[in-house]
Amino acid sequence: MQGIINKLIKERNELDEKIVDLKAFIDSLDYPMQKTAAEEMQYIGAMIEQLAAMKRYSTFLNERIKLLKHNDMAYFKERDCLE
């Protein structure tokens, strides 16, 4: 069980790094200049949508990690009480 939790934590941390990098890139763009080209705006819009999806997945991973940790702790508490 701990191996699964560690794998999810690693995946979440890597995803969070990508989120930070993408957010910094989007924030660094010069929006007034980009507004002159509709094609560029579509590209930026797609990146913003991707950022939102990555954040949702990161939230999902956090919830999964919490649930697994909770279940893991409950299992060991129950097992210790039975012995």
PDB file of N, CA and C in Angstrom:
ATOM      1  N   MET A   1       0.827  -1.195   0.000  1.00  0.00           N
ATOM      2  CA  MET A   1       0.000   0.000   0.000  1.00  0.00           C
ATOM      3  C   MET A   1       0.871   1.260   0.000  1.00  0.00           C
ATOM      4  N   GLN A   2       1.954   1.234   0.791  1.00  0.00           N
ATOM      5  CA  GLN A   2       2.829   2.399   0.877  1.00  0.00           C
ATOM      6  C   GLN A   2       3.477   2.708  -0.473  1.00  0.00           C
ATOM      7  N   GLY A   3       3.774   1.666  -1.247  1.00  0.00           N
ATOM      8  CA  GLY A   3       4.357   1.882  -2.571  1.00  0.00           C
ATOM      9  C   GLY A   3       3.412   2.629  -3.494  1.00  0.00           C
ATOM     10  N   ILE A   4       2.127   2.302  -3.417  1.00  0.00           N
ATOM     11  CA  ILE A   4       1.122   2.989  -4.237  1.00  0.00           C
ATOM     12  C   ILE A   4       1.028   4.445  -3.817  1.00  0.00           C
ATOM     13  N   ILE A   5       0.999   4.683  -2.509  1.00  0.00           N
ATOM     14  CA  ILE A   5       0.917   6.055  -2.007  1.00  0.00           C
ATOM     15  C   ILE A   5       2.137   6.853  -2.454  1.00  0.00           C
ATOM     16  N   ASN A   6       3.323   6.280  -2.332  1.00  0.00           N
ATOM     17  CA  ASN A   6       4.544   6.980  -2.752  1.00  0.00           C
ATOM     18  C   ASN A   6       4.527   7.285  -4.242  1.00  0.00           C
ATOM     19  N   LYS A   7       4.016   6.354  -5.050  1.00  0.00           N
ATOM     20  CA  LYS A   7       3.934   6.571  -6.496  1.00  0.00           C
ATOM     21  C   LYS A   7       2.980   7.719  -6.807  1.00  0.00           C
ATOM     22  N   LEU A   8       1.832   7.763  -6.130  1.00  0.00           N
ATOM     23  CA  LEU A   8       0.876   8.847  -6.348  1.00  0.00           C
ATOM     24  C   LEU A   8       1.445  10.188  -5.900  1.00  0.00           C
ATOM     25  N   ILE A   9       2.155  10.195  -4.784  1.00  0.00           N
ATOM     26  CA  ILE A   9       2.764  11.435  -4.304  1.00  0.00           C
ATOM     27  C   ILE A   9       3.802  11.932  -5.304  1.00  0.00           C
ATOM     28  N   LYS A  10       4.609  11.029  -5.836  1.00  0.00           N
ATOM     29  CA  LYS A  10       5.616  11.416  -6.833  1.00  0.00           C
ATOM     30  C   LYS A  10       4.941  11.975  -8.084  1.00  0.00           C
ATOM     31  N   GLU A  11       3.875  11.308  -8.551  1.00  0.00           N
ATOM     32  CA  GLU A  11       3.158  11.778  -9.736  1.00  0.00           C
ATOM     33  C   GLU A  11       2.547  13.154  -9.480  1.00  0.00           C
ATOM     34  N   ARG A  12       1.968  13.343  -8.283  1.00  0.00           N
ATOM     35  CA  ARG A  12       1.372  14.627  -7.948  1.00  0.00           C
ATOM     36  C   ARG A  12       2.427  15.724  -7.904  1.00  0.00           C
ATOM     37  N   ASN A  13       3.591  15.440  -7.306  1.00  0.00           N
ATOM     38  CA  ASN A  13       4.661  16.437  -7.220  1.00  0.00           C
ATOM     39  C   ASN A  13       5.170  16.831  -8.605  1.00  0.00           C
ATOM     40  N   GLU A  14       5.335  15.852  -9.496  1.00  0.00           N
ATOM     41  CA  GLU A  14       5.765  16.153 -10.864  1.00  0.00           C
ATOM     42  C   GLU A  14       4.716  16.992 -11.584  1.00  0.00           C
ATOM     43  N   LEU A  15       3.446  16.660 -11.384  1.00  0.00           N
ATOM     44  CA  LEU A  15       2.366  17.424 -12.001  1.00  0.00           C
ATOM     45  C   LEU A  15       2.340  18.847 -11.462  1.00  0.00           C
ATOM     46  N   ASP A  16       2.521  19.008 -10.153  1.00  0.00           N
ATOM     47  CA  ASP A  16       2.527  20.341  -9.558  1.00  0.00           C
ATOM     48  C   ASP A  16       3.663  21.195 -10.117  1.00  0.00           C
ATOM     49  N   GLU A  17       4.819  20.589 -10.367  1.00  0.00           N
ATOM     50  CA  GLU A  17       5.931  21.327 -10.980  1.00  0.00           C
ATOM     51  C   GLU A  17       5.550  21.801 -12.385  1.00  0.00           C
ATOM     52  N   LYS A  18       4.898  20.934 -13.153  1.00  0.00           N
ATOM     53  CA  LYS A  18       4.467  21.312 -14.499  1.00  0.00           C
ATOM     54  C   LYS A  18       3.426  22.422 -14.440  1.00  0.00           C
ATOM     55  N   ILE A  19       2.533  22.362 -13.454  1.00  0.00           N
ATOM     56  CA  ILE A  19       1.516  23.404 -13.291  1.00  0.00           C
ATOM     57  C   ILE A  19       2.186  24.748 -13.034  1.00  0.00           C
ATOM     58  N   VAL A  20       3.158  24.765 -12.139  1.00  0.00           N
ATOM     59  CA  VAL A  20       3.863  26.008 -11.815  1.00  0.00           C
ATOM     60  C   VAL A  20       4.565  26.555 -13.054  1.00  0.00           C
ATOM     61  N   ASP A  21       5.238  25.692 -13.809  1.00  0.00           N
ATOM     62  CA  ASP A  21       5.942  26.130 -15.016  1.00  0.00           C
ATOM     63  C   ASP A  21       4.977  26.685 -16.059  1.00  0.00           C
ATOM     64  N   LEU A  22       3.864  25.990 -16.285  1.00  0.00           N
ATOM     65  CA  LEU A  22       2.896  26.446 -17.284  1.00  0.00           C
ATOM     66  C   LEU A  22       2.247  27.750 -16.851  1.00  0.00           C
ATOM     67  N   LYS A  23       1.916  27.869 -15.570  1.00  0.00           N
ATOM     68  CA  LYS A  23       1.310  29.103 -15.061  1.00  0.00           C
ATOM     69  C   LYS A  23       2.277  30.265 -15.223  1.00  0.00           C
ATOM     70  N   ALA A  24       3.547  30.054 -14.925  1.00  0.00           N
ATOM     71  CA  ALA A  24       4.545  31.116 -15.075  1.00  0.00           C
ATOM     72  C   ALA A  24       4.674  31.527 -16.537  1.00  0.00           C
ATOM     73  N   PHE A  25       4.641  30.550 -17.443  1.00  0.00           N
ATOM     74  CA  PHE A  25       4.735  30.863 -18.867  1.00  0.00           C
ATOM     75  C   PHE A  25       3.527  31.672 -19.324  1.00  0.00           C
ATOM     76  N   ILE A  26       2.338  31.250 -18.922  1.00  0.00           N
ATOM     77  CA  ILE A  26       1.120  31.975 -19.314  1.00  0.00           C
ATOM     78  C   ILE A  26       1.155  33.395 -18.763  1.00  0.00           C
ATOM     79  N   ASP A  27       1.573  33.544 -17.501  1.00  0.00           N
ATOM     80  CA  ASP A  27       1.641  34.874 -16.890  1.00  0.00           C
ATOM     81  C   ASP A  27       2.681  35.764 -17.556  1.00  0.00           C
ATOM     82  N   SER A  28       3.705  35.170 -18.156  1.00  0.00           N
ATOM     83  CA  SER A  28       4.768  35.966 -18.778  1.00  0.00           C
ATOM     84  C   SER A  28       4.390  36.484 -20.166  1.00  0.00           C
ATOM     85  N   LEU A  29       3.298  35.972 -20.723  1.00  0.00           N
ATOM     86  CA  LEU A  29       2.908  36.392 -22.068  1.00  0.00           C
ATOM     87  C   LEU A  29       2.395  37.821 -22.065  1.00  0.00           C
ATOM     88  N   ASP A  30       2.648  38.515 -23.134  1.00  0.00           N
ATOM     89  CA  ASP A  30       2.184  39.889 -23.302  1.00  0.00           C
ATOM     90  C   ASP A  30       0.814  39.831 -23.970  1.00  0.00           C
ATOM     91  N   TYR A  31      -0.242  39.870 -23.166  1.00  0.00           N
ATOM     92  CA  TYR A  31      -1.590  39.687 -23.698  1.00  0.00           C
ATOM     93  C   TYR A  31      -2.009  40.723 -24.742  1.00  0.00           C
ATOM     94  N   PRO A  32      -1.727  42.019 -24.571  1.00  0.00           N
ATOM     95  CA  PRO A  32      -2.141  42.961 -25.628  1.00  0.00           C
ATOM     96  C   PRO A  32      -1.537  42.619 -26.988  1.00  0.00           C
ATOM     97  N   MET A  33      -0.283  42.187 -26.995  1.00  0.00           N
ATOM     98  CA  MET A  33       0.347  41.816 -28.253  1.00  0.00           C
ATOM     99  C   MET A  33      -0.315  40.559 -28.819  1.00  0.00           C
ATOM    100  N   GLN A  34      -0.662  39.617 -27.949  1.00  0.00           N
ATOM    101  CA  GLN A  34      -1.252  38.364 -28.401  1.00  0.00           C
ATOM    102  C   GLN A  34      -2.663  38.562 -28.947  1.00  0.00           C
ATOM    103  N   LYS A  35      -3.354  39.593 -28.504  1.00  0.00           N
ATOM    104  CA  LYS A  35      -4.731  39.808 -28.948  1.00  0.00           C
ATOM    105  C   LYS A  35      -4.815  40.133 -30.434  1.00  0.00           C
ATOM    106  N   THR A  36      -3.721  40.532 -31.032  1.00  0.00           N
ATOM    107  CA  THR A  36      -3.753  40.884 -32.451  1.00  0.00           C
ATOM    108  C   THR A  36      -3.831  39.658 -33.348  1.00  0.00           C
ATOM    109  N   ALA A  37      -3.506  38.510 -32.834  1.00  0.00           N
ATOM    110  CA  ALA A  37      -3.520  37.293 -33.646  1.00  0.00           C
ATOM    111  C   ALA A  37      -4.462  36.272 -33.014  1.00  0.00           C
ATOM    112  N   ALA A  38      -5.569  36.002 -33.695  1.00  0.00           N
ATOM    113  CA  ALA A  38      -6.566  35.061 -33.172  1.00  0.00           C
ATOM    114  C   ALA A  38      -5.970  33.674 -32.977  1.00  0.00           C
ATOM    115  N   GLU A  39      -5.072  33.279 -33.859  1.00  0.00           N
ATOM    116  CA  GLU A  39      -4.451  31.960 -33.751  1.00  0.00           C
ATOM    117  C   GLU A  39      -3.653  31.838 -32.456  1.00  0.00           C
ATOM    118  N   GLU A  40      -2.940  32.894 -32.105  1.00  0.00           N
ATOM    119  CA  GLU A  40      -2.167  32.891 -30.864  1.00  0.00           C
ATOM    120  C   GLU A  40      -3.090  32.810 -29.655  1.00  0.00           C
ATOM    121  N   MET A  41      -4.226  33.497 -29.724  1.00  0.00           N
ATOM    122  CA  MET A  41      -5.164  33.469 -28.603  1.00  0.00           C
ATOM    123  C   MET A  41      -5.744  32.074 -28.413  1.00  0.00           C
ATOM    124  N   GLN A  42      -5.989  31.379 -29.507  1.00  0.00           N
ATOM    125  CA  GLN A  42      -6.496  30.013 -29.382  1.00  0.00           C
ATOM    126  C   GLN A  42      -5.451  29.134 -28.702  1.00  0.00           C
ATOM    127  N   TYR A  43      -4.200  29.341 -29.041  1.00  0.00           N
ATOM    128  CA  TYR A  43      -3.107  28.580 -28.430  1.00  0.00           C
ATOM    129  C   TYR A  43      -3.025  28.864 -26.931  1.00  0.00           C
ATOM    130  N   ILE A  44      -3.119  30.135 -26.572  1.00  0.00           N
ATOM    131  CA  ILE A  44      -3.079  30.515 -25.158  1.00  0.00           C
ATOM    132  C   ILE A  44      -4.298  29.953 -24.433  1.00  0.00           C
ATOM    133  N   GLY A  45      -5.459  30.017 -25.077  1.00  0.00           N
ATOM    134  CA  GLY A  45      -6.672  29.459 -24.479  1.00  0.00           C
ATOM    135  C   GLY A  45      -6.532  27.970 -24.220  1.00  0.00           C
ATOM    136  N   ALA A  46      -5.915  27.266 -25.160  1.00  0.00           N
ATOM    137  CA  ALA A  46      -5.699  25.825 -24.989  1.00  0.00           C
ATOM    138  C   ALA A  46      -4.757  25.558 -23.816  1.00  0.00           C
ATOM    139  N   MET A  47      -3.734  26.398 -23.659  1.00  0.00           N
ATOM    140  CA  MET A  47      -2.809  26.223 -22.534  1.00  0.00           C
ATOM    141  C   MET A  47      -3.516  26.475 -21.208  1.00  0.00           C
ATOM    142  N   ILE A  48      -4.388  27.475 -21.179  1.00  0.00           N
ATOM    143  CA  ILE A  48      -5.127  27.772 -19.954  1.00  0.00           C
ATOM    144  C   ILE A  48      -6.063  26.618 -19.611  1.00  0.00           C
ATOM    145  N   GLU A  49      -6.711  26.039 -20.621  1.00  0.00           N
ATOM    146  CA  GLU A  49      -7.567  24.869 -20.393  1.00  0.00           C
ATOM    147  C   GLU A  49      -6.738  23.689 -19.886  1.00  0.00           C
ATOM    148  N   GLN A  50      -5.556  23.508 -20.457  1.00  0.00           N
ATOM    149  CA  GLN A  50      -4.681  22.422 -20.015  1.00  0.00           C
ATOM    150  C   GLN A  50      -4.263  22.638 -18.562  1.00  0.00           C
ATOM    151  N   LEU A  51      -3.966  23.876 -18.207  1.00  0.00           N
ATOM    152  CA  LEU A  51      -3.597  24.197 -16.833  1.00  0.00           C
ATOM    153  C   LEU A  51      -4.741  23.851 -15.878  1.00  0.00           C
ATOM    154  N   ALA A  52      -5.963  24.192 -16.254  1.00  0.00           N
ATOM    155  CA  ALA A  52      -7.123  23.880 -15.412  1.00  0.00           C
ATOM    156  C   ALA A  52      -7.291  22.370 -15.253  1.00  0.00           C
ATOM    157  N   ALA A  53      -7.102  21.629 -16.336  1.00  0.00           N
ATOM    158  CA  ALA A  53      -7.218  20.166 -16.268  1.00  0.00           C
ATOM    159  C   ALA A  53      -6.125  19.578 -15.376  1.00  0.00           C
ATOM    160  N   MET A  54      -4.924  20.112 -15.473  1.00  0.00           N
ATOM    161  CA  MET A  54      -3.822  19.625 -14.642  1.00  0.00           C
ATOM    162  C   MET A  54      -4.103  19.896 -13.164  1.00  0.00           C
ATOM    163  N   LYS A  55      -4.681  21.064 -12.867  1.00  0.00           N
ATOM    164  CA  LYS A  55      -5.018  21.388 -11.480  1.00  0.00           C
ATOM    165  C   LYS A  55      -6.101  20.446 -10.953  1.00  0.00           C
ATOM    166  N   ARG A  56      -7.097  20.136 -11.795  1.00  0.00           N
ATOM    167  CA  ARG A  56      -8.144  19.199 -11.373  1.00  0.00           C
ATOM    168  C   ARG A  56      -7.549  17.824 -11.092  1.00  0.00           C
ATOM    169  N   TYR A  57      -6.643  17.373 -11.937  1.00  0.00           N
ATOM    170  CA  TYR A  57      -6.022  16.063 -11.741  1.00  0.00           C
ATOM    171  C   TYR A  57      -5.159  16.058 -10.479  1.00  0.00           C
ATOM    172  N   SER A  58      -4.467  17.162 -10.219  1.00  0.00           N
ATOM    173  CA  SER A  58      -3.661  17.271  -9.007  1.00  0.00           C
ATOM    174  C   SER A  58      -4.556  17.171  -7.767  1.00  0.00           C
ATOM    175  N   THR A  59      -5.714  17.828  -7.817  1.00  0.00           N
ATOM    176  CA  THR A  59      -6.674  17.745  -6.714  1.00  0.00           C
ATOM    177  C   THR A  59      -7.155  16.316  -6.534  1.00  0.00           C
ATOM    178  N   PHE A  60      -7.436  15.637  -7.650  1.00  0.00           N
ATOM    179  CA  PHE A  60      -7.854  14.236  -7.597  1.00  0.00           C
ATOM    180  C   PHE A  60      -6.774  13.376  -6.940  1.00  0.00           C
ATOM    181  N   LEU A  61      -5.522  13.586  -7.326  1.00  0.00           N
ATOM    182  CA  LEU A  61      -4.419  12.824  -6.732  1.00  0.00           C
ATOM    183  C   LEU A  61      -4.310  13.086  -5.230  1.00  0.00           C
ATOM    184  N   ASN A  62      -4.472  14.342  -4.832  1.00  0.00           N
ATOM    185  CA  ASN A  62      -4.414  14.665  -3.407  1.00  0.00           C
ATOM    186  C   ASN A  62      -5.490  13.916  -2.629  1.00  0.00           C
ATOM    187  N   GLU A  63      -6.711  13.895  -3.166  1.00  0.00           N
ATOM    188  CA  GLU A  63      -7.803  13.194  -2.491  1.00  0.00           C
ATOM    189  C   GLU A  63      -7.534  11.694  -2.427  1.00  0.00           C
ATOM    190  N   ARG A  64      -7.009  11.147  -3.491  1.00  0.00           N
ATOM    191  CA  ARG A  64      -6.697   9.710  -3.518  1.00  0.00           C
ATOM    192  C   ARG A  64      -5.620   9.364  -2.493  1.00  0.00           C
ATOM    193  N   ILE A  65      -4.599  10.211  -2.402  1.00  0.00           N
ATOM    194  CA  ILE A  65      -3.524   9.999  -1.427  1.00  0.00           C
ATOM    195  C   ILE A  65      -4.086  10.052  -0.008  1.00  0.00           C
ATOM    196  N   LYS A  66      -4.921  11.060   0.269  1.00  0.00           N
ATOM    197  CA  LYS A  66      -5.520  11.176   1.600  1.00  0.00           C
ATOM    198  C   LYS A  66      -6.339   9.937   1.937  1.00  0.00           C
ATOM    199  N   LEU A  67      -7.145   9.475   0.988  1.00  0.00           N
ATOM    200  CA  LEU A  67      -7.987   8.302   1.219  1.00  0.00           C
ATOM    201  C   LEU A  67      -7.142   7.059   1.479  1.00  0.00           C
ATOM    202  N   LEU A  68      -6.114   6.857   0.662  1.00  0.00           N
ATOM    203  CA  LEU A  68      -5.257   5.688   0.851  1.00  0.00           C
ATOM    204  C   LEU A  68      -4.532   5.733   2.191  1.00  0.00           C
ATOM    205  N   LYS A  69      -4.043   6.912   2.561  1.00  0.00           N
ATOM    206  CA  LYS A  69      -3.367   7.037   3.855  1.00  0.00           C
ATOM    207  C   LYS A  69      -4.337   6.756   4.993  1.00  0.00           C
ATOM    208  N   HIS A  70      -5.554   7.290   4.884  1.00  0.00           N
ATOM    209  CA  HIS A  70      -6.567   7.071   5.919  1.00  0.00           C
ATOM    210  C   HIS A  70      -6.903   5.589   6.037  1.00  0.00           C
ATOM    211  N   ASN A  71      -7.140   4.946   4.900  1.00  0.00           N
ATOM    212  CA  ASN A  71      -7.475   3.521   4.909  1.00  0.00           C
ATOM    213  C   ASN A  71      -6.321   2.685   5.433  1.00  0.00           C
ATOM    214  N   ASP A  72      -5.105   3.063   5.068  1.00  0.00           N
ATOM    215  CA  ASP A  72      -3.914   2.345   5.524  1.00  0.00           C
ATOM    216  C   ASP A  72      -3.784   2.456   7.042  1.00  0.00           C
ATOM    217  N   MET A  73      -3.982   3.652   7.574  1.00  0.00           N
ATOM    218  CA  MET A  73      -3.887   3.856   9.020  1.00  0.00           C
ATOM    219  C   MET A  73      -5.003   3.115   9.742  1.00  0.00           C
ATOM    220  N   ALA A  74      -6.212   3.159   9.206  1.00  0.00           N
ATOM    221  CA  ALA A  74      -7.342   2.474   9.832  1.00  0.00           C
ATOM    222  C   ALA A  74      -7.095   0.972   9.867  1.00  0.00           C
ATOM    223  N   TYR A  75      -6.529   0.435   8.798  1.00  0.00           N
ATOM    224  CA  TYR A  75      -6.240  -0.998   8.740  1.00  0.00           C
ATOM    225  C   TYR A  75      -5.258  -1.395   9.836  1.00  0.00           C
ATOM    226  N   PHE A  76      -4.190  -0.616   9.979  1.00  0.00           N
ATOM    227  CA  PHE A  76      -3.181  -0.966  10.975  1.00  0.00           C
ATOM    228  C   PHE A  76      -3.691  -0.750  12.400  1.00  0.00           C
ATOM    229  N   LYS A  77      -4.520   0.264  12.615  1.00  0.00           N
ATOM    230  CA  LYS A  77      -5.100   0.468  13.943  1.00  0.00           C
ATOM    231  C   LYS A  77      -6.005  -0.703  14.301  1.00  0.00           C
ATOM    232  N   GLU A  78      -6.832  -1.130  13.350  1.00  0.00           N
ATOM    233  CA  GLU A  78      -7.740  -2.250  13.582  1.00  0.00           C
ATOM    234  C   GLU A  78      -6.949  -3.528  13.848  1.00  0.00           C
ATOM    235  N   ARG A  79      -5.914  -3.756  13.066  1.00  0.00           N
ATOM    236  CA  ARG A  79      -5.096  -4.955  13.219  1.00  0.00           C
ATOM    237  C   ARG A  79      -4.405  -4.981  14.580  1.00  0.00           C
ATOM    238  N   ASP A  80      -3.887  -3.835  15.003  1.00  0.00           N
ATOM    239  CA  ASP A  80      -3.210  -3.762  16.298  1.00  0.00           C
ATOM    240  C   ASP A  80      -4.176  -3.997  17.453  1.00  0.00           C
ATOM    241  N   CYS A  81      -5.414  -3.550  17.313  1.00  0.00           N
ATOM    242  CA  CYS A  81      -6.415  -3.749  18.364  1.00  0.00           C
ATOM    243  C   CYS A  81      -6.808  -5.210  18.481  1.00  0.00           C
ATOM    244  N   LEU A  82      -6.775  -5.938  17.368  1.00  0.00           N
ATOM    245  CA  LEU A  82      -7.190  -7.333  17.377  1.00  0.00           C
ATOM    246  C   LEU A  82      -6.132  -8.242  17.977  1.00  0.00           C
ATOM    247  N   GLU A  83      -4.886  -7.826  17.927  1.00  0.00           N
ATOM    248  CA  GLU A  83      -3.799  -8.692  18.424  1.00  0.00           C
ATOM    249  C   GLU A  83      -3.663  -8.642  19.923  1.00  0.00           C
TER     250      GLU A  83
END
